[in-house]
mmCIF file of C-alpha atoms in Angstrom:
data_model
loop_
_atom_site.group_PDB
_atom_site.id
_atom_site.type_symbol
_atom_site.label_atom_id
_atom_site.label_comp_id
_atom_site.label_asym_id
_atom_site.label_seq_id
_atom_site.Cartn_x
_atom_site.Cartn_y
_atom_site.Cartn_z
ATOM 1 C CA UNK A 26 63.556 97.190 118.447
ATOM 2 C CA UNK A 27 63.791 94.521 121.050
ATOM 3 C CA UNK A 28 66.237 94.928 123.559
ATOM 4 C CA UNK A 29 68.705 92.388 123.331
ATOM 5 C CA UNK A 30 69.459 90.067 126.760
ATOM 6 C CA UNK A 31 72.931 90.774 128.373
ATOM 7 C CA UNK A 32 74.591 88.255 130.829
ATOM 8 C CA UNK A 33 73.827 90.967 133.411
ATOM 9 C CA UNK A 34 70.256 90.376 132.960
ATOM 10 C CA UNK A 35 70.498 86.751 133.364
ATOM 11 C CA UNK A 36 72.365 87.185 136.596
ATOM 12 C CA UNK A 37 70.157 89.989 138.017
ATOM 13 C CA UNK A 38 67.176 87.493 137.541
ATOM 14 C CA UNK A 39 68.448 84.659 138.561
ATOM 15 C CA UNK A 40 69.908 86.654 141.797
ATOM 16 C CA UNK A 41 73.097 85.910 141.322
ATOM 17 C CA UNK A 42 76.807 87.846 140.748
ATOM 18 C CA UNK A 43 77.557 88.447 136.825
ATOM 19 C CA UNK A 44 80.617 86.072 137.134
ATOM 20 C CA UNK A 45 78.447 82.661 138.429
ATOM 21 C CA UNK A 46 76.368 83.287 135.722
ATOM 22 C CA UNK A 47 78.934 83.209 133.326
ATOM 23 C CA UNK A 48 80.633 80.431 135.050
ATOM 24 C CA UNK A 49 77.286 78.676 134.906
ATOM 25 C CA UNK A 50 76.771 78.827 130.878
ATOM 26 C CA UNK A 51 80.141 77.938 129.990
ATOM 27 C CA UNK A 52 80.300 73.859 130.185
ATOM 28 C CA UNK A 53 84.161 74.284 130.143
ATOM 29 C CA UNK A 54 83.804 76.630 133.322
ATOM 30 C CA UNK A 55 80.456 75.622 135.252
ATOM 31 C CA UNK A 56 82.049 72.547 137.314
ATOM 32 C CA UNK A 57 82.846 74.386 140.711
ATOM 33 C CA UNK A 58 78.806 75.615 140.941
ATOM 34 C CA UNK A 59 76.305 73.294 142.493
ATOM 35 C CA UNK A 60 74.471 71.637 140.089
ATOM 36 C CA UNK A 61 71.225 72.799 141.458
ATOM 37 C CA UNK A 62 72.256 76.726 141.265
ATOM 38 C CA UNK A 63 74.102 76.206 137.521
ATOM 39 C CA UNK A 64 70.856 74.567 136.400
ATOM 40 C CA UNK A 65 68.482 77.628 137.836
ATOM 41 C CA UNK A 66 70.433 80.241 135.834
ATOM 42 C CA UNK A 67 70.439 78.326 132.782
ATOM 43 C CA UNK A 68 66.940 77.970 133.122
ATOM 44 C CA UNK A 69 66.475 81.666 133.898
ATOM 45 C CA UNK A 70 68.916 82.102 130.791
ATOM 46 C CA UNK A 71 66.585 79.938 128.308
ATOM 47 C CA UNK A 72 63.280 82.021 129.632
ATOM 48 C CA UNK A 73 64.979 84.865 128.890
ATOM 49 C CA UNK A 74 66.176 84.387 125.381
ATOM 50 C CA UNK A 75 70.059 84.558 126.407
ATOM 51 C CA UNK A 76 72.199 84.578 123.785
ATOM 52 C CA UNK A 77 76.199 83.868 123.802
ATOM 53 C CA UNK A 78 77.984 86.293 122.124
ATOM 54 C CA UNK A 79 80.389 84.013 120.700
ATOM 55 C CA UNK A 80 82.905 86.856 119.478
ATOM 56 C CA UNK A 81 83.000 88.371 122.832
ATOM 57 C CA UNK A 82 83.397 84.901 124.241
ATOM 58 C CA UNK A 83 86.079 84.180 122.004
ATOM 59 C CA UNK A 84 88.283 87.396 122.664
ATOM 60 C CA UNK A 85 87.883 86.550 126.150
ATOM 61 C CA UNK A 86 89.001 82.930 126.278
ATOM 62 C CA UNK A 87 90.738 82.383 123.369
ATOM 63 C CA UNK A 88 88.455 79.920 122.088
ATOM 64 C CA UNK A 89 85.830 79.652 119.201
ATOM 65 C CA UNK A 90 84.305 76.602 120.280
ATOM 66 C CA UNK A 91 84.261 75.515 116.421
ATOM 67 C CA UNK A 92 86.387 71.886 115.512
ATOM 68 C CA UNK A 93 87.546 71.328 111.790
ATOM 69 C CA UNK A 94 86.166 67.978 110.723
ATOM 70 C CA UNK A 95 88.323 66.678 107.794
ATOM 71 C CA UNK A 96 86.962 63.674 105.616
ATOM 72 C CA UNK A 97 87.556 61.734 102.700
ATOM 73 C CA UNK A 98 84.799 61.190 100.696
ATOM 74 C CA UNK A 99 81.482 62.655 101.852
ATOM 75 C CA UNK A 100 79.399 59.943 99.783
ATOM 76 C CA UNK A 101 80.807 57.312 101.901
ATOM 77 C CA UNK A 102 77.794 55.821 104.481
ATOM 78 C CA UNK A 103 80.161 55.134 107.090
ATOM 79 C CA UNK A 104 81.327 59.159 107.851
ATOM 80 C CA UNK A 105 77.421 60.289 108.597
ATOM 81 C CA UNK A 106 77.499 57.937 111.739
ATOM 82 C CA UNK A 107 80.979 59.200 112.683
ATOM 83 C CA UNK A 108 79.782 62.641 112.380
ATOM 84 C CA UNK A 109 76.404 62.477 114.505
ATOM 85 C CA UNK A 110 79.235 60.862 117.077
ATOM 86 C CA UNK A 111 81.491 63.623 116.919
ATOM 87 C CA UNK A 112 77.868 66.163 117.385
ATOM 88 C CA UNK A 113 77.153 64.346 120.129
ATOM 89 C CA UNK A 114 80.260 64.735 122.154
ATOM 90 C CA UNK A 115 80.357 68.001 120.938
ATOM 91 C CA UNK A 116 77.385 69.753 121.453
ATOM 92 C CA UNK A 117 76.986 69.224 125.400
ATOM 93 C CA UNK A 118 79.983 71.489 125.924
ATOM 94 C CA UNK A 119 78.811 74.281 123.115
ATOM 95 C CA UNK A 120 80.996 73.360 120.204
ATOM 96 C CA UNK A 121 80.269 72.684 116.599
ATOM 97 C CA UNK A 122 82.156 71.608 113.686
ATOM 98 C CA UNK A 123 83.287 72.481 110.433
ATOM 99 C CA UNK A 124 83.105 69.844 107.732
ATOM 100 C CA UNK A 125 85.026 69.497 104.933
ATOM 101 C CA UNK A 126 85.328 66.817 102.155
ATOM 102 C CA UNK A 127 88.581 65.653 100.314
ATOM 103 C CA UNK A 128 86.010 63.965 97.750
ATOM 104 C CA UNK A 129 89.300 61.445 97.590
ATOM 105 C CA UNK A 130 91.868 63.696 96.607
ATOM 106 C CA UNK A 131 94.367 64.196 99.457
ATOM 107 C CA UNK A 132 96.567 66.977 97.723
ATOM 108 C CA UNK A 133 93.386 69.184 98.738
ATOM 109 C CA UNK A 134 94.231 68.289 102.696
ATOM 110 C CA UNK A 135 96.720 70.439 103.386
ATOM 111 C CA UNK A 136 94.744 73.630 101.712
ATOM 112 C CA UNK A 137 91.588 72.387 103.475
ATOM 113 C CA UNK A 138 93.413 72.210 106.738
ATOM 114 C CA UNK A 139 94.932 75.580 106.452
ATOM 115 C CA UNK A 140 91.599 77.405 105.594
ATOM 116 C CA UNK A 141 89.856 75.548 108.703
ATOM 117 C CA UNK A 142 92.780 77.425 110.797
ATOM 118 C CA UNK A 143 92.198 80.567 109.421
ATOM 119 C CA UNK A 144 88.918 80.442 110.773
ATOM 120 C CA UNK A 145 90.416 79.617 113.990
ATOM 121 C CA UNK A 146 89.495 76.407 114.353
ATOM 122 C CA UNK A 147 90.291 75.170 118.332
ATOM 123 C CA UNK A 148 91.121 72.106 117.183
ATOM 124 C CA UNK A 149 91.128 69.412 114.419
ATOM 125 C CA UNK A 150 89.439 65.944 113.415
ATOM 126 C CA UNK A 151 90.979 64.206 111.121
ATOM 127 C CA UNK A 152 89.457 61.122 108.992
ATOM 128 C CA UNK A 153 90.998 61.250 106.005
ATOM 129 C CA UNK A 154 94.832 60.626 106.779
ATOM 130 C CA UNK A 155 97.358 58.136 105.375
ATOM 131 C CA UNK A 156 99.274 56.480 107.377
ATOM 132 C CA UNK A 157 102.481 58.761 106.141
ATOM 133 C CA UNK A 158 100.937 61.627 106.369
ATOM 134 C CA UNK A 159 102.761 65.006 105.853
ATOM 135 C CA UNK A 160 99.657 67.061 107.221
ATOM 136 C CA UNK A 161 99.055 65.752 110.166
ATOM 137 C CA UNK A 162 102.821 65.679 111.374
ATOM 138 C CA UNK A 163 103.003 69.568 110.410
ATOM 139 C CA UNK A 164 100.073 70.617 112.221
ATOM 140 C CA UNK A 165 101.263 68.675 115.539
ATOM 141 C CA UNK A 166 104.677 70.180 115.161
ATOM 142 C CA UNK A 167 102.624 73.674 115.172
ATOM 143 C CA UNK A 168 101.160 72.532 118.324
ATOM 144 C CA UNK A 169 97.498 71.926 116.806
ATOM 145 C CA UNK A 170 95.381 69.631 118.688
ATOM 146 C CA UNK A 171 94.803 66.942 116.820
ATOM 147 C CA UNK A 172 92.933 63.517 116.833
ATOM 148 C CA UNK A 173 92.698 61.062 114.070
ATOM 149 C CA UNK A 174 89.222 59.025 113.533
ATOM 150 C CA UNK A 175 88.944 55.716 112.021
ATOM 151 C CA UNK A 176 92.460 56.005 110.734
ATOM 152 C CA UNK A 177 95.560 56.385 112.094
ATOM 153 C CA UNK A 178 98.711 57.747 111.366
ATOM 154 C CA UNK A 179 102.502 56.024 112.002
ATOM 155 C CA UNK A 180 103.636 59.179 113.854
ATOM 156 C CA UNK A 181 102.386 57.561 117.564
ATOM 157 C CA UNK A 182 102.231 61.526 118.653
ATOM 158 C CA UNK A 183 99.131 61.975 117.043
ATOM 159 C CA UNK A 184 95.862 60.581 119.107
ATOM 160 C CA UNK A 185 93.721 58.131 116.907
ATOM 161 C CA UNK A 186 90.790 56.315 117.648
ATOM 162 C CA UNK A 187 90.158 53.032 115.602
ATOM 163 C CA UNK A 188 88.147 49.859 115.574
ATOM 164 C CA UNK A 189 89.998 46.233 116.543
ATOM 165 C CA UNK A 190 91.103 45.089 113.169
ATOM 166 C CA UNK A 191 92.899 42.227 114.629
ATOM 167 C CA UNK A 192 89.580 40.750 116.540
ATOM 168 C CA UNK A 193 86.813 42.010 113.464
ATOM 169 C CA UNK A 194 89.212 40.089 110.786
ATOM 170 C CA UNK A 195 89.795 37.044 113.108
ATOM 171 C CA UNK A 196 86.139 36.626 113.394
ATOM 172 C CA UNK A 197 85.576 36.899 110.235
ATOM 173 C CA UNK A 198 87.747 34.120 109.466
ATOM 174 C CA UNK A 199 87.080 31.745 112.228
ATOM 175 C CA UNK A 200 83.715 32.151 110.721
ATOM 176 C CA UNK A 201 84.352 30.954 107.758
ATOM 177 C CA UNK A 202 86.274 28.119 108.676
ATOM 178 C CA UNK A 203 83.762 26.937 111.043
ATOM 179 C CA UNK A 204 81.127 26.839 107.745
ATOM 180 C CA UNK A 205 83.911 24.370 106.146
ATOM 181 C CA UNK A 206 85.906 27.012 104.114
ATOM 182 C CA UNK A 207 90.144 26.452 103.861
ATOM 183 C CA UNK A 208 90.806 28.570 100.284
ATOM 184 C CA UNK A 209 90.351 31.965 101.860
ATOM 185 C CA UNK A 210 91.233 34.812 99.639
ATOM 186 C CA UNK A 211 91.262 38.729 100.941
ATOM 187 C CA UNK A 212 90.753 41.892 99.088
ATOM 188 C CA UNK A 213 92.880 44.487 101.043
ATOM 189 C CA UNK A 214 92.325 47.920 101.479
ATOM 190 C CA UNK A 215 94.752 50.504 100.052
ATOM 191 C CA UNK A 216 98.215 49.870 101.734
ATOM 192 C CA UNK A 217 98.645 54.018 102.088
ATOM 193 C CA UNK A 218 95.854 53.780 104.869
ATOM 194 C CA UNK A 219 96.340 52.252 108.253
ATOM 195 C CA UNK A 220 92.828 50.240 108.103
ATOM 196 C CA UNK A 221 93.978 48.683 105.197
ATOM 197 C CA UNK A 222 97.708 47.803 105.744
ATOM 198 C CA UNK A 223 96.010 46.670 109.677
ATOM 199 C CA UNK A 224 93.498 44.341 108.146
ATOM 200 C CA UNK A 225 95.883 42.743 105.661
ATOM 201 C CA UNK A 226 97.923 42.421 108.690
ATOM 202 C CA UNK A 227 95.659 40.499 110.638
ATOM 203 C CA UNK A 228 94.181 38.481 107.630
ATOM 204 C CA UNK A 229 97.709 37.190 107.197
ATOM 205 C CA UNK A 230 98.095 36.466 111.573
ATOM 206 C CA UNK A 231 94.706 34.916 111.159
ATOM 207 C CA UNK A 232 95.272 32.991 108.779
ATOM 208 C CA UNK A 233 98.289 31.519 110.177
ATOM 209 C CA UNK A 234 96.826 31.570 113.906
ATOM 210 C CA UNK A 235 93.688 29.247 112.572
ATOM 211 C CA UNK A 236 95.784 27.039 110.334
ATOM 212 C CA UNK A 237 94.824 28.216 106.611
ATOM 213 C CA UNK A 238 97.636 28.196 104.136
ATOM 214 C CA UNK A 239 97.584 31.956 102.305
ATOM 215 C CA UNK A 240 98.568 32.019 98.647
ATOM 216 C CA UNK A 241 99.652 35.444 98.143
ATOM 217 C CA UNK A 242 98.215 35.374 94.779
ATOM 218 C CA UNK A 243 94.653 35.068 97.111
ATOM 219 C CA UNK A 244 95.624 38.286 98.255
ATOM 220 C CA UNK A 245 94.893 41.590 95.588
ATOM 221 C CA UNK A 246 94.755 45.127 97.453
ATOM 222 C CA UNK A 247 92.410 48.095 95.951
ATOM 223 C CA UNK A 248 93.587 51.013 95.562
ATOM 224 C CA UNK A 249 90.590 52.650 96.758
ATOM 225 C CA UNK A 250 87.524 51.909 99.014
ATOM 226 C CA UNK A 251 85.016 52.139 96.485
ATOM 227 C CA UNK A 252 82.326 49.498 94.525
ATOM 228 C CA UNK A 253 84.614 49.897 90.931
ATOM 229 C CA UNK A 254 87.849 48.434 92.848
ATOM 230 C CA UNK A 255 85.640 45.719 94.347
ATOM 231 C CA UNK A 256 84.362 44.639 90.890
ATOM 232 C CA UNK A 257 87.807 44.802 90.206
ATOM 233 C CA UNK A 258 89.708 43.122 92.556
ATOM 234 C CA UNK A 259 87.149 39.964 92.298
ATOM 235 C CA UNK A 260 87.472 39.347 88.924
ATOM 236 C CA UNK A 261 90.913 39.498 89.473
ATOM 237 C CA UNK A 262 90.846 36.957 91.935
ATOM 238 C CA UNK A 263 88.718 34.443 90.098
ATOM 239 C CA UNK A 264 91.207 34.801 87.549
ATOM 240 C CA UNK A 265 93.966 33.677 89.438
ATOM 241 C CA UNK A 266 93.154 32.266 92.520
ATOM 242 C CA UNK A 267 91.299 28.863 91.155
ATOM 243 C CA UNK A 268 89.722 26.978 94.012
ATOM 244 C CA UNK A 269 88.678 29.786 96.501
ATOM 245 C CA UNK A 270 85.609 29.224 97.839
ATOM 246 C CA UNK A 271 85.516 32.619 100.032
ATOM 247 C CA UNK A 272 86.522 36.274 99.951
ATOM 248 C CA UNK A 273 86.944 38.194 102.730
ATOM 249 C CA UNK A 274 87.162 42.009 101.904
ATOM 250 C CA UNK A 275 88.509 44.798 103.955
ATOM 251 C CA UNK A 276 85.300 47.285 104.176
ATOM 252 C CA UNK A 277 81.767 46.559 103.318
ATOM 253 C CA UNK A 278 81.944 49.030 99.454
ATOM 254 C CA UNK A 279 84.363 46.805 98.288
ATOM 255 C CA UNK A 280 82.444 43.510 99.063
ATOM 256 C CA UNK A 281 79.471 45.275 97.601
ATOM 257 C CA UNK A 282 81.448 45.583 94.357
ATOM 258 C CA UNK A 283 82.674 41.893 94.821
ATOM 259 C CA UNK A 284 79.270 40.353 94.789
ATOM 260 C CA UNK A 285 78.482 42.620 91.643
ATOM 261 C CA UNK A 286 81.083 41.172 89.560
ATOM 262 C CA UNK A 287 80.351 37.646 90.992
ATOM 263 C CA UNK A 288 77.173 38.276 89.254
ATOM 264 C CA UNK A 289 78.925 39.590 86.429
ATOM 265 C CA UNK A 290 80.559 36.485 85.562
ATOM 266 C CA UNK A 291 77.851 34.307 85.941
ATOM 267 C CA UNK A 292 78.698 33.387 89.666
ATOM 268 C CA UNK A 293 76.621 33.619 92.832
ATOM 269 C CA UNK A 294 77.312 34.697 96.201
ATOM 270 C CA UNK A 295 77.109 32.766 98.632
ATOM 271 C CA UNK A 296 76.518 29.738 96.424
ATOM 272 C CA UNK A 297 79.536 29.202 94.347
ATOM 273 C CA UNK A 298 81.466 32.363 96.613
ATOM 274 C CA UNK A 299 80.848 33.246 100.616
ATOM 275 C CA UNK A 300 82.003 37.077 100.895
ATOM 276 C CA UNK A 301 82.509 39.143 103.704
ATOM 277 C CA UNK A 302 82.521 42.920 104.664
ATOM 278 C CA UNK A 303 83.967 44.913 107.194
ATOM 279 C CA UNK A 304 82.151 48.367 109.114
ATOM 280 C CA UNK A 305 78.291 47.009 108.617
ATOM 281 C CA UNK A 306 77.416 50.289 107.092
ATOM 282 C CA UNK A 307 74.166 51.432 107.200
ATOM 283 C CA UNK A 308 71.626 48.797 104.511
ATOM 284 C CA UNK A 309 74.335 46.075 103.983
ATOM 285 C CA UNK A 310 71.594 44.121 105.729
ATOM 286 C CA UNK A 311 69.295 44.923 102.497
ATOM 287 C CA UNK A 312 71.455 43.667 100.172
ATOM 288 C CA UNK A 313 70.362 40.412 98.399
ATOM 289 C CA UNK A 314 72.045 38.420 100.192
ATOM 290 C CA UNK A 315 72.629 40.300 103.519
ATOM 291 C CA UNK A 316 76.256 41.153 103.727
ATOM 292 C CA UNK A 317 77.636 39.158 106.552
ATOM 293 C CA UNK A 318 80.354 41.990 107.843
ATOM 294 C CA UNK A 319 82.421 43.164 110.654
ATOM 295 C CA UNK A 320 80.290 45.641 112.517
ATOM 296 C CA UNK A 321 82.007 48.941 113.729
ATOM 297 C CA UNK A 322 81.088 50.884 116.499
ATOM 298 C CA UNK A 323 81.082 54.071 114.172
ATOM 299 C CA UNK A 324 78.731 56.686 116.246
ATOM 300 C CA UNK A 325 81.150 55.518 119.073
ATOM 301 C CA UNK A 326 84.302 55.871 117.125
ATOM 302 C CA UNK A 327 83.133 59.610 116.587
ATOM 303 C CA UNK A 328 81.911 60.958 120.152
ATOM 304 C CA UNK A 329 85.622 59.301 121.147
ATOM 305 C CA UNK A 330 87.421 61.391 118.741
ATOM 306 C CA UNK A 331 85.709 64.339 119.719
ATOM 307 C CA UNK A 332 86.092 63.382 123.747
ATOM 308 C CA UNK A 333 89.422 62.926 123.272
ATOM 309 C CA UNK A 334 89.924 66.238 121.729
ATOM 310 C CA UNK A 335 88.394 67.938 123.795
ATOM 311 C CA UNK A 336 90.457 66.314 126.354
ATOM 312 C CA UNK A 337 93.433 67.528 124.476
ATOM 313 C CA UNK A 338 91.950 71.183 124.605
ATOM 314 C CA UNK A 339 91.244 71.350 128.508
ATOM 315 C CA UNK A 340 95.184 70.855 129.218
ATOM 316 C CA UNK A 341 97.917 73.277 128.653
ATOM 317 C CA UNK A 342 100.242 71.862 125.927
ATOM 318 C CA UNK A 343 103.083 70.616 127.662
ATOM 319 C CA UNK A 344 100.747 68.340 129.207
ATOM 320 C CA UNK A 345 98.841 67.217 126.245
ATOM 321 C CA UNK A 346 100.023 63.360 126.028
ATOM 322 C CA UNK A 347 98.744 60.950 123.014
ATOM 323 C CA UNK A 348 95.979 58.310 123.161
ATOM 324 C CA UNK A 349 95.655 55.566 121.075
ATOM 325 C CA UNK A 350 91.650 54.214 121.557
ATOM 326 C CA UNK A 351 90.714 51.040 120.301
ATOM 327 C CA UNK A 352 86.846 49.849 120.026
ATOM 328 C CA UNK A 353 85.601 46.600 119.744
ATOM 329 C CA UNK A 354 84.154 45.105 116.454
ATOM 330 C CA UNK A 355 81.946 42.143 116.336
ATOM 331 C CA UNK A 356 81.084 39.526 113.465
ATOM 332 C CA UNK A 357 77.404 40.226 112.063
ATOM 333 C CA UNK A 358 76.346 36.740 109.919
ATOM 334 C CA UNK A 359 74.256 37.572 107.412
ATOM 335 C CA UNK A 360 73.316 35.982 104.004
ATOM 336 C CA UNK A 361 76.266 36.345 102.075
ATOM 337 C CA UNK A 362 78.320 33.287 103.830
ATOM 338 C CA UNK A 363 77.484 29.483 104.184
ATOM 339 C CA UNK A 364 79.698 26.579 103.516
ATOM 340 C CA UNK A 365 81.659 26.022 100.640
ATOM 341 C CA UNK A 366 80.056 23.766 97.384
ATOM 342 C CA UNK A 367 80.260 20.278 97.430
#
């Protein structure tokens, strides 16, 4: 049988005491050794087939160096860019995550939440919160570490780290106005969720801000981010809302389903209807037409969350303070908007 490598090993080859070596693998740890000597024993470490035994590791430091990832709805493009954002940030310093999916249902957070701590979870990720959320508030009051992505929650305790609704809807609008539109309707995200109470928010501040009157019966909310409350919402609209000549929709599924039941009624987009989207998730730009949307730094968005958590795990917990980060967004023009009919 093979003799398995012990840190001792590593530090007797690389000529060096048992405590630099460990100092040296541990990213959390390896800051006070000259970069030259922490790279030689990590190289010496790789050659010899070191492996960290994470158990050990963990009864020594407290730590498991795993993060619970929490997430809506695992069939939704945007959360695979998050994700590789979150490995990214995560990975350097020798963590990994757990991933879970609420498949839409938040009554499962809380259980989903409490199993990820029983597997002693450092820390928590959380992108599927309401803006009252219960959870969340809990788990800070039990001193978790916690950082919301994409979302955010009205507790200003809890770190988040969101996109610039205000900017990505006012482009989106000045846009549109530019191409000649003034009967500007909006389907809103669900009002539970910060992203879409925040974008309804800043349609209406837009609106007002570039001097477009807003109907309120222009205005329908989903109750969900999918392609069915798109289809929806839009035939609602062109029920009601005579005379609009452009939608602009609070993420990029429901403009998907807008343009489908456009179709549906024997309307085109962006002929008789210019609609717009809001992430730029990934193959909007395949669409026939290409989605004009608000594009969202969403790798970014993840390797903050994750930074900032880990930020929030290398400070004792008196000392751990909120952070609120905010990313830019930027208008991407597409097909799917040019001025209104004649």
């Amino acid at each position: 049988m093979k003799k398995r490598i012990t840190l001792k090993d590593v530090a007797r080859a690389a000529n060096v005491h048992v405590s630099t070596a460990s100092r040296a693998l541990d990213p959390n740890t390896s800051h006070p050794i000259r970069d030259e000597l922490a790279l030689h024993i990590r190289r010496v470490s790789a050659e010899l087939g070191y492996e960290l035994n994470a158990e050990a590791y963990s009864l020594r430091t407290r730590r498991t160096r795993l993060v619970g990832v929490v997430i809506p709805d695992i069939t939704d493009p945007v959360y695979p860019l998050i994700l590789r954002g979150l490995e990214n940030a995560l990975l350097p310093r020798r963590f990994v995550s757990i991933v879970a999916s609420l498949d839409g249902d938040m009554s499962r957070e809380a259980d989903v939440t409490a199993l990820m701590r029983s597997r002693n979870v450092d820390g928590l990720i959380l992108g599927s919160v309401e803006r009252e959320d219960v959870v969340a508030t809990k788990l800070l009051s039990q001193g978790v570490p916690l950082v919301t992505v994409g979302r955010r929650v009205e507790n200003e305790s809890v770190s988040s780290v969101t996109s610039d609704h205000v900017e990505g809807i006012r482009q989106a609008l000045a846009h549109l106005r530019a191409l000649g539109h003034r009967a500007i309707a909006h389907i809103a995200g669900p009002q539970k969720l910060s992203t879409g109470a925040d974008r309804l928010k800043a349609f209406r501040g837009a609106s007002a801000a570039l001097g477009l009157g807003v109907s309120e019966r222009a205005i329908v909310a989903a109750d969900a981010y999918s392609i069915d409350e798109g289809r929806r919402c839009a035939r609602e609209l062109v029920a009601r809302a005579t005379g609009t000549t452009a939608v602009v929709c609070a993420n990029d599924r429901l403009a998907v389903g807008a343009i489908a039941a456009l179709r549906e009624l024997g309307l085109e987009c962006p002929r008789d209807l210019s609609v717009t989207g809001y992430n730029d998730m990934p193959m909007v730009d395949l669409l026939s037409p290409g989605l004009t949307t608000v594009h969202v730094p969403l790798v970014e968005i993840g390797s903050e969350s994750a930074r900032l958590l880990l930020d929030l795990l290398d400070r004792p917990e008196p000392e751990r303070e909120a952070r609120h980060v905010v990313l830019p967004a930027s208008l991407v023009v597409r097909g799917s908007t040019r001025p209104p009919p004649p």
